[in-house]
């Protein structure tokens, strides 16, 4: 059982549709990050959320940190083929220097 | 990949062979990490280093050793490879404890037969 559970594991949608990816845990995190990874490359940081209830927007991507800092969601509005990739959430439990990653959500946006 | 290189990019080993993966950075960051990525498992931390000459165990350290003799290099060693170590290995760097951004290398795909 992973400390951070992501759902769904795979999501296939048509261009223009909306999607939401969830990252859940029973543990409290001091901060939570979202990464996107493309095939053959390393993950790239999209955003860090640190305050319970925090909402951050990055163009068509909206990230939310749960009030209790145990969960997070990523919402993409009007998805585009360029949004295709593996989305990973990662939590830092103790404001230290180690991250715990979720299992990832593979998103496919069809043109 | 933000000045992080990994050598080699691909490798096939036979069970029992040894090898060393090299992570090199040109950003003068203090922290360096080794992860492995398996399908559906996300990334799992193997070992990490908070500065030159220091190393520490992560979540899945068994079967691996590391060294950080120079600040810019972090080596991951497999003394006796096993098929369970077939994976994609990523190195990451972070500037310091205050920074929250890890920069990842392009990965090394290792297959152990």
mmCIF file of C-alpha atoms in Angstrom:
data_model
loop_
_atom_site.group_PDB
_atom_site.id
_atom_site.type_symbol
_atom_site.label_atom_id
_atom_site.label_comp_id
_atom_site.label_asym_id
_atom_site.label_seq_id
_atom_site.Cartn_x
_atom_site.Cartn_y
_atom_site.Cartn_z
ATOM 1 C CA UNK A 1 0.000 0.000 0.000
ATOM 2 C CA UNK A 2 1.393 3.330 -1.027
ATOM 3 C CA UNK A 3 1.371 6.316 1.270
ATOM 4 C CA UNK A 4 -0.042 8.446 -1.538
ATOM 5 C CA UNK A 5 -2.781 6.915 -3.674
ATOM 6 C CA UNK A 6 -3.541 8.438 -7.042
ATOM 7 C CA UNK A 7 -6.743 7.912 -8.968
ATOM 8 C CA UNK A 8 -7.520 7.083 -11.608
ATOM 9 C CA UNK A 9 -4.452 5.187 -12.788
ATOM 10 C CA UNK A 10 -5.305 5.905 -16.417
ATOM 11 C CA UNK A 11 -7.516 8.482 -18.087
ATOM 12 C CA UNK A 12 -8.299 8.791 -21.788
ATOM 13 C CA UNK A 13 -10.331 11.787 -22.950
ATOM 14 C CA UNK A 14 -11.052 13.804 -26.074
ATOM 15 C CA UNK A 15 -9.513 17.200 -26.701
ATOM 16 C CA UNK A 16 -11.616 19.926 -25.100
ATOM 17 C CA UNK A 17 -12.918 17.808 -22.229
ATOM 18 C CA UNK A 18 -12.133 18.436 -18.577
ATOM 19 C CA UNK A 19 -10.415 16.010 -16.225
ATOM 20 C CA UNK A 20 -9.554 15.688 -12.561
ATOM 21 C CA UNK A 21 -6.815 13.611 -10.972
ATOM 22 C CA UNK A 22 -6.839 12.840 -7.270
ATOM 23 C CA UNK A 23 -4.053 12.241 -4.768
ATOM 24 C CA UNK A 24 -5.117 10.892 -1.382
ATOM 25 C CA UNK A 25 -3.427 9.878 1.841
ATOM 26 C CA UNK A 26 -4.195 9.161 5.471
ATOM 27 C CA UNK A 27 -1.079 11.107 6.430
ATOM 28 C CA UNK A 28 -0.609 14.847 6.776
ATOM 29 C CA UNK A 29 1.948 16.513 4.520
ATOM 30 C CA UNK A 30 3.733 19.813 5.060
ATOM 31 C CA UNK A 31 3.627 20.357 1.310
ATOM 32 C CA UNK A 32 2.524 18.544 -1.796
ATOM 33 C CA UNK A 33 3.863 18.767 -5.315
ATOM 34 C CA UNK A 34 2.591 17.826 -8.751
ATOM 35 C CA UNK A 35 4.921 16.712 -11.527
ATOM 36 C CA UNK A 36 4.387 15.850 -15.182
ATOM 37 C CA UNK A 37 6.550 13.276 -16.887
ATOM 38 C CA UNK A 38 6.824 12.665 -20.623
ATOM 39 C CA UNK A 39 8.051 9.359 -22.102
ATOM 40 C CA UNK A 40 11.815 8.948 -21.879
ATOM 41 C CA UNK A 41 12.273 11.963 -19.624
ATOM 42 C CA UNK A 42 12.416 12.760 -15.940
ATOM 43 C CA UNK A 43 9.513 14.365 -14.055
ATOM 44 C CA UNK A 44 9.177 18.142 -14.193
ATOM 45 C CA UNK A 45 7.699 20.106 -11.312
ATOM 46 C CA UNK A 46 4.406 21.862 -12.064
ATOM 47 C CA UNK A 47 3.445 23.299 -8.689
ATOM 48 C CA UNK A 48 3.939 23.129 -4.930
ATOM 49 C CA UNK A 49 1.066 23.680 -2.476
ATOM 50 C CA UNK A 50 1.808 24.246 1.189
ATOM 51 C CA UNK A 51 -1.285 25.658 2.907
ATOM 52 C CA UNK A 52 -4.446 23.682 3.689
ATOM 53 C CA UNK A 53 -7.206 24.753 1.306
ATOM 54 C CA UNK A 54 -4.754 26.422 -1.041
ATOM 55 C CA UNK A 55 -5.694 26.687 -4.712
ATOM 56 C CA UNK A 56 -3.123 27.428 -7.395
ATOM 57 C CA UNK A 57 -3.738 27.952 -11.090
ATOM 58 C CA UNK A 58 -1.292 27.391 -13.906
ATOM 59 C CA UNK A 59 -3.044 28.384 -17.145
ATOM 60 C CA UNK A 60 -5.665 25.621 -17.651
ATOM 61 C CA UNK A 61 -4.444 23.580 -14.673
ATOM 62 C CA UNK A 62 -5.930 24.091 -11.203
ATOM 63 C CA UNK A 63 -4.335 22.507 -8.153
ATOM 64 C CA UNK A 64 -5.978 22.245 -4.754
ATOM 65 C CA UNK A 65 -4.569 21.151 -1.400
ATOM 66 C CA UNK A 66 -7.099 19.681 1.008
ATOM 67 C CA UNK A 67 -7.985 21.583 4.184
ATOM 68 C CA UNK A 68 -6.405 18.864 6.318
ATOM 69 C CA UNK A 69 -3.328 18.665 4.048
ATOM 70 C CA UNK A 70 -3.918 14.963 3.393
ATOM 71 C CA UNK A 71 -5.107 15.138 -0.194
ATOM 72 C CA UNK A 72 -4.849 17.127 -3.380
ATOM 73 C CA UNK A 73 -6.430 17.347 -6.795
ATOM 74 C CA UNK A 74 -5.379 18.465 -10.240
ATOM 75 C CA UNK A 75 -8.072 19.719 -12.611
ATOM 76 C CA UNK A 76 -7.400 20.389 -16.279
ATOM 77 C CA UNK A 77 -9.893 22.495 -18.198
ATOM 78 C CA UNK A 78 -10.342 22.024 -21.935
ATOM 79 C CA UNK A 79 -7.567 19.453 -22.190
ATOM 80 C CA UNK A 80 -5.231 19.531 -25.179
ATOM 81 C CA UNK A 81 -3.063 16.768 -26.693
ATOM 82 C CA UNK A 82 -0.043 18.543 -25.192
ATOM 83 C CA UNK A 83 -1.403 17.700 -21.734
ATOM 84 C CA UNK A 84 -0.762 14.012 -22.399
ATOM 85 C CA UNK A 85 1.675 12.528 -19.919
ATOM 86 C CA UNK A 86 2.158 10.869 -16.555
ATOM 87 C CA UNK A 87 1.067 13.070 -13.643
ATOM 88 C CA UNK A 88 2.691 12.370 -10.299
ATOM 89 C CA UNK A 89 1.900 13.803 -6.893
ATOM 90 C CA UNK A 90 4.603 13.865 -4.228
ATOM 91 C CA UNK A 91 4.398 14.787 -0.574
ATOM 92 C CA UNK A 92 6.907 16.043 1.949
ATOM 93 C CA UNK A 93 5.852 14.915 5.427
ATOM 94 C CA UNK A 94 8.236 16.851 7.618
ATOM 95 C CA UNK A 95 9.293 19.941 5.638
ATOM 96 C CA UNK A 96 12.527 18.111 5.146
ATOM 97 C CA UNK A 97 14.324 16.892 2.114
ATOM 98 C CA UNK A 98 12.570 13.680 1.142
ATOM 99 C CA UNK A 99 9.545 13.212 -1.113
ATOM 100 C CA UNK A 100 7.050 10.343 -1.202
ATOM 101 C CA UNK A 101 5.524 9.827 -4.636
ATOM 102 C CA UNK A 102 2.132 8.513 -5.638
ATOM 103 C CA UNK A 103 1.820 5.802 -8.268
ATOM 104 C CA UNK A 104 0.949 8.240 -11.027
ATOM 105 C CA UNK A 105 -1.963 8.893 -13.370
ATOM 106 C CA UNK A 106 -1.397 8.394 -17.042
ATOM 107 C CA UNK A 107 -3.420 10.920 -19.064
ATOM 108 C CA UNK A 108 -4.061 10.574 -22.787
ATOM 109 C CA UNK A 109 -5.761 13.438 -24.601
ATOM 110 C CA UNK A 110 -6.919 12.453 -28.066
ATOM 111 C CA UNK A 111 -7.170 15.088 -30.801
ATOM 112 C CA UNK B 1 16.856 18.532 -17.555
ATOM 113 C CA UNK B 2 18.346 21.466 -15.678
ATOM 114 C CA UNK B 3 22.015 20.449 -15.814
ATOM 115 C CA UNK B 4 21.584 16.868 -14.605
ATOM 116 C CA UNK B 5 23.112 14.111 -16.707
ATOM 117 C CA UNK B 6 22.973 10.360 -16.197
ATOM 118 C CA UNK B 7 25.335 7.748 -17.568
ATOM 119 C CA UNK B 8 24.609 5.313 -19.157
ATOM 120 C CA UNK B 9 21.164 5.780 -20.732
ATOM 121 C CA UNK B 10 20.568 2.059 -21.212
ATOM 122 C CA UNK B 11 22.206 -1.083 -19.857
ATOM 123 C CA UNK B 12 21.536 -4.797 -19.886
ATOM 124 C CA UNK B 13 23.137 -6.926 -17.184
ATOM 125 C CA UNK B 14 23.168 -10.586 -16.342
ATOM 126 C CA UNK B 15 22.198 -11.695 -12.845
ATOM 127 C CA UNK B 16 25.167 -11.336 -10.521
ATOM 128 C CA UNK B 17 27.018 -8.706 -12.548
ATOM 129 C CA UNK B 18 27.902 -5.365 -11.049
ATOM 130 C CA UNK B 19 27.671 -1.849 -12.398
ATOM 131 C CA UNK B 20 27.757 1.799 -11.421
ATOM 132 C CA UNK B 21 25.364 4.518 -12.534
ATOM 133 C CA UNK B 22 26.698 8.050 -12.606
ATOM 134 C CA UNK B 23 24.730 11.208 -11.930
ATOM 135 C CA UNK B 24 26.509 14.472 -12.664
ATOM 136 C CA UNK B 25 25.267 18.022 -12.080
ATOM 137 C CA UNK B 26 26.605 21.419 -13.048
ATOM 138 C CA UNK B 27 24.313 23.511 -10.842
ATOM 139 C CA UNK B 28 26.271 23.314 -7.575
ATOM 140 C CA UNK B 29 23.209 21.948 -5.728
ATOM 141 C CA UNK B 30 23.726 20.412 -2.303
ATOM 142 C CA UNK B 31 21.150 17.625 -2.347
ATOM 143 C CA UNK B 32 21.206 14.662 -4.706
ATOM 144 C CA UNK B 33 18.838 11.691 -4.904
ATOM 145 C CA UNK B 34 18.535 8.319 -6.580
ATOM 146 C CA UNK B 35 15.051 6.961 -7.363
ATOM 147 C CA UNK B 36 13.766 3.934 -9.174
ATOM 148 C CA UNK B 37 10.546 3.990 -11.177
ATOM 149 C CA UNK B 38 8.476 0.890 -11.795
ATOM 150 C CA UNK B 39 5.053 0.707 -13.511
ATOM 151 C CA UNK B 40 2.261 1.833 -11.196
ATOM 152 C CA UNK B 41 4.686 2.497 -8.332
ATOM 153 C CA UNK B 42 5.638 6.079 -8.981
ATOM 154 C CA UNK B 43 9.190 6.892 -7.893
ATOM 155 C CA UNK B 44 10.738 5.293 -4.833
ATOM 156 C CA UNK B 45 13.752 6.795 -3.097
ATOM 157 C CA UNK B 46 16.804 4.510 -2.942
ATOM 158 C CA UNK B 47 19.495 6.699 -1.365
ATOM 159 C CA UNK B 48 20.167 10.387 -1.085
ATOM 160 C CA UNK B 49 22.890 12.840 -0.105
ATOM 161 C CA UNK B 50 22.635 16.216 1.604
ATOM 162 C CA UNK B 51 26.172 17.244 0.742
ATOM 163 C CA UNK B 52 29.597 16.139 -0.374
ATOM 164 C CA UNK B 53 30.771 13.122 1.591
ATOM 165 C CA UNK B 54 27.344 12.309 3.044
ATOM 166 C CA UNK B 55 24.837 9.622 2.122
ATOM 167 C CA UNK B 56 21.629 8.304 3.661
ATOM 168 C CA UNK B 57 19.187 5.473 3.040
ATOM 169 C CA UNK B 58 15.833 6.047 1.436
ATOM 170 C CA UNK B 59 12.765 3.861 1.133
ATOM 171 C CA UNK B 60 14.289 0.943 -0.846
ATOM 172 C CA UNK B 61 18.084 0.866 -0.224
ATOM 173 C CA UNK B 62 18.711 -2.897 -0.171
ATOM 174 C CA UNK B 63 21.012 -4.149 -2.919
ATOM 175 C CA UNK B 64 22.373 -0.678 -3.691
ATOM 176 C CA UNK B 65 25.290 1.397 -2.492
ATOM 177 C CA UNK B 66 26.111 5.043 -3.148
ATOM 178 C CA UNK B 67 28.982 7.455 -2.880
ATOM 179 C CA UNK B 68 29.324 11.248 -3.102
ATOM 180 C CA UNK B 69 33.062 11.884 -3.096
ATOM 181 C CA UNK B 70 32.648 15.049 -5.163
ATOM 182 C CA UNK B 71 29.799 17.531 -4.828
ATOM 183 C CA UNK B 72 28.879 17.325 -8.488
ATOM 184 C CA UNK B 73 28.716 13.522 -8.742
ATOM 185 C CA UNK B 74 26.483 10.934 -7.095
ATOM 186 C CA UNK B 75 27.188 7.287 -7.907
ATOM 187 C CA UNK B 76 24.751 4.391 -7.528
ATOM 188 C CA UNK B 77 26.268 0.918 -7.404
ATOM 189 C CA UNK B 78 24.769 -2.513 -7.833
ATOM 190 C CA UNK B 79 27.230 -5.089 -6.495
ATOM 191 C CA UNK B 80 25.326 -8.189 -7.603
ATOM 192 C CA UNK B 81 22.424 -7.360 -9.900
ATOM 193 C CA UNK B 82 19.118 -9.212 -9.588
ATOM 194 C CA UNK B 83 16.136 -9.292 -11.962
ATOM 195 C CA UNK B 84 14.126 -7.378 -9.320
ATOM 196 C CA UNK B 85 16.430 -4.436 -9.976
ATOM 197 C CA UNK B 86 15.177 -4.097 -13.537
ATOM 198 C CA UNK B 87 13.816 -0.569 -13.547
ATOM 199 C CA UNK B 88 14.296 2.982 -14.734
ATOM 200 C CA UNK B 89 16.614 4.901 -12.441
ATOM 201 C CA UNK B 90 16.365 8.659 -12.001
ATOM 202 C CA UNK B 91 18.744 11.036 -10.359
ATOM 203 C CA UNK B 92 17.470 14.323 -8.944
ATOM 204 C CA UNK B 93 19.094 17.387 -7.427
ATOM 205 C CA UNK B 94 17.848 20.112 -5.107
ATOM 206 C CA UNK B 95 19.580 23.371 -4.271
ATOM 207 C CA UNK B 96 19.295 23.201 -0.486
ATOM 208 C CA UNK B 97 16.907 22.476 2.372
ATOM 209 C CA UNK B 98 14.972 25.704 1.789
ATOM 210 C CA UNK B 99 14.330 24.966 -1.871
ATOM 211 C CA UNK B 100 11.363 22.750 -2.725
ATOM 212 C CA UNK B 101 12.241 22.021 -6.337
ATOM 213 C CA UNK B 102 13.867 18.776 -7.388
ATOM 214 C CA UNK B 103 15.323 18.661 -10.891
ATOM 215 C CA UNK B 104 15.460 15.256 -12.493
ATOM 216 C CA UNK B 105 17.858 13.716 -14.948
ATOM 217 C CA UNK B 106 16.705 11.861 -18.082
ATOM 218 C CA UNK B 107 16.911 8.410 -16.496
ATOM 219 C CA UNK B 108 18.805 5.158 -17.008
ATOM 220 C CA UNK B 109 16.890 2.107 -18.179
ATOM 221 C CA UNK B 110 18.401 -1.021 -16.638
ATOM 222 C CA UNK B 111 17.430 -4.572 -17.496
ATOM 223 C CA UNK B 112 18.765 -7.498 -15.478
ATOM 224 C CA UNK B 113 18.372 -10.885 -17.153
#
